[in-house]
mmCIF file of C-alpha atoms in Angstrom:
data_model
loop_
_atom_site.group_PDB
_atom_site.id
_atom_site.type_symbol
_atom_site.label_atom_id
_atom_site.label_comp_id
_atom_site.label_asym_id
_atom_site.label_seq_id
_atom_site.Cartn_x
_atom_site.Cartn_y
_atom_site.Cartn_z
ATOM 1 C CA UNK A 1206 7.544 -8.192 -0.666
ATOM 2 C CA UNK A 1207 8.029 -4.590 0.460
ATOM 3 C CA UNK A 1208 5.188 -2.941 2.379
ATOM 4 C CA UNK A 1209 3.941 0.189 0.588
ATOM 5 C CA UNK A 1210 1.617 1.434 3.322
ATOM 6 C CA UNK A 1211 2.543 4.569 5.204
ATOM 7 C CA UNK A 1212 1.212 3.139 8.493
ATOM 8 C CA UNK A 1213 1.369 -0.405 9.843
ATOM 9 C CA UNK A 1214 -2.029 -2.130 10.013
ATOM 10 C CA UNK A 1215 -2.910 -3.977 13.196
ATOM 11 C CA UNK A 1216 -5.456 -6.816 12.994
ATOM 12 C CA UNK A 1217 -8.423 -5.793 15.127
ATOM 13 C CA UNK A 1218 -11.790 -7.496 15.220
ATOM 14 C CA UNK A 1219 -14.074 -5.285 17.277
ATOM 15 C CA UNK A 1220 -17.395 -3.489 17.129
ATOM 16 C CA UNK A 1221 -17.763 -0.450 14.855
ATOM 17 C CA UNK A 1222 -20.833 1.621 14.115
ATOM 18 C CA UNK A 1223 -21.130 4.264 11.452
ATOM 19 C CA UNK A 1224 -23.577 6.702 9.962
ATOM 20 C CA UNK A 1225 -23.286 8.693 6.789
ATOM 21 C CA UNK A 1226 -23.164 12.403 7.609
ATOM 22 C CA UNK A 1227 -25.726 13.977 7.821
ATOM 23 C CA UNK A 1228 -27.950 10.814 7.785
ATOM 24 C CA UNK A 1229 -28.913 10.107 11.442
ATOM 25 C CA UNK A 1230 -29.396 6.309 11.009
ATOM 26 C CA UNK A 1231 -26.489 4.302 12.477
ATOM 27 C CA UNK A 1232 -25.302 0.952 11.068
ATOM 28 C CA UNK A 1233 -23.218 -1.593 13.001
ATOM 29 C CA UNK A 1234 -20.499 -3.953 11.763
ATOM 30 C CA UNK A 1235 -17.092 -5.350 12.771
ATOM 31 C CA UNK A 1236 -13.648 -4.022 11.935
ATOM 32 C CA UNK A 1237 -11.033 -6.046 10.045
ATOM 33 C CA UNK A 1238 -7.953 -3.998 10.880
ATOM 34 C CA UNK A 1239 -6.960 -0.511 11.967
ATOM 35 C CA UNK A 1240 -3.969 1.809 11.576
ATOM 36 C CA UNK A 1241 -3.027 5.397 12.301
ATOM 37 C CA UNK A 1242 -4.207 6.280 8.797
ATOM 38 C CA UNK A 1243 -7.488 4.370 8.643
ATOM 39 C CA UNK A 1244 -9.737 1.485 9.491
ATOM 40 C CA UNK A 1245 -10.997 -1.351 7.306
ATOM 41 C CA UNK A 1246 -14.419 -2.890 7.750
ATOM 42 C CA UNK A 1247 -16.896 -4.798 5.625
ATOM 43 C CA UNK A 1248 -20.432 -3.599 4.856
ATOM 44 C CA UNK A 1249 -23.492 -5.261 3.384
ATOM 45 C CA UNK A 1250 -24.625 -2.058 1.708
ATOM 46 C CA UNK A 1251 -22.858 0.391 -0.594
ATOM 47 C CA UNK A 1252 -21.242 3.616 0.598
ATOM 48 C CA UNK A 1253 -19.965 5.950 -2.140
ATOM 49 C CA UNK A 1254 -16.273 6.827 -2.212
ATOM 50 C CA UNK A 1255 -15.747 10.261 -0.671
ATOM 51 C CA UNK A 1256 -18.672 9.856 1.767
ATOM 52 C CA UNK A 1257 -18.228 11.404 5.195
ATOM 53 C CA UNK A 1258 -18.955 8.986 8.026
ATOM 54 C CA UNK A 1259 -19.160 9.392 11.771
ATOM 55 C CA UNK A 1260 -17.740 6.190 13.252
ATOM 56 C CA UNK A 1261 -17.637 4.807 16.788
ATOM 57 C CA UNK A 1262 -15.122 2.076 17.591
ATOM 58 C CA UNK A 1263 -15.357 0.098 20.828
ATOM 59 C CA UNK A 1264 -12.294 -1.535 22.373
ATOM 60 C CA UNK A 1265 -13.765 -3.869 25.001
ATOM 61 C CA UNK A 1266 -10.386 -5.163 26.249
ATOM 62 C CA UNK A 1267 -9.554 -1.704 27.638
ATOM 63 C CA UNK A 1268 -13.142 -0.501 28.225
ATOM 64 C CA UNK A 1269 -12.742 2.379 25.776
ATOM 65 C CA UNK A 1270 -14.653 3.709 22.790
ATOM 66 C CA UNK A 1271 -14.139 6.732 20.587
ATOM 67 C CA UNK A 1272 -15.806 8.587 17.742
ATOM 68 C CA UNK A 1273 -14.230 10.086 14.651
ATOM 69 C CA UNK A 1274 -15.354 11.878 11.519
ATOM 70 C CA UNK A 1275 -13.837 10.050 8.528
ATOM 71 C CA UNK A 1276 -14.044 9.975 4.731
ATOM 72 C CA UNK A 1277 -14.157 6.833 2.600
ATOM 73 C CA UNK A 1278 -11.000 6.649 0.490
ATOM 74 C CA UNK A 1279 -11.031 3.115 -0.822
ATOM 75 C CA UNK A 1280 -13.886 0.768 -1.673
ATOM 76 C CA UNK A 1281 -13.720 -2.751 -3.071
ATOM 77 C CA UNK A 1282 -16.895 -4.661 -3.875
ATOM 78 C CA UNK A 1283 -16.668 -8.370 -3.108
ATOM 79 C CA UNK A 1284 -18.825 -11.077 -4.697
ATOM 80 C CA UNK A 1285 -21.232 -12.780 -2.293
#
């Protein structure tokens, strides 16, 4: 099957925190994968498509973390 993604996704299970801009409350979860064009992670609460988030990703293997301002582009609700 041909890959349709613009950027290759790399499996990455690490710590991510986010807050909806301008809401000051931060939430913490784990990433599923990451690419040059985005990051996938699972949430227990709903975030509307088009929301602006400030995220912080921690890469413990290289002792590095970074922040980015992102926008939700794709949301899929999973049954629990």
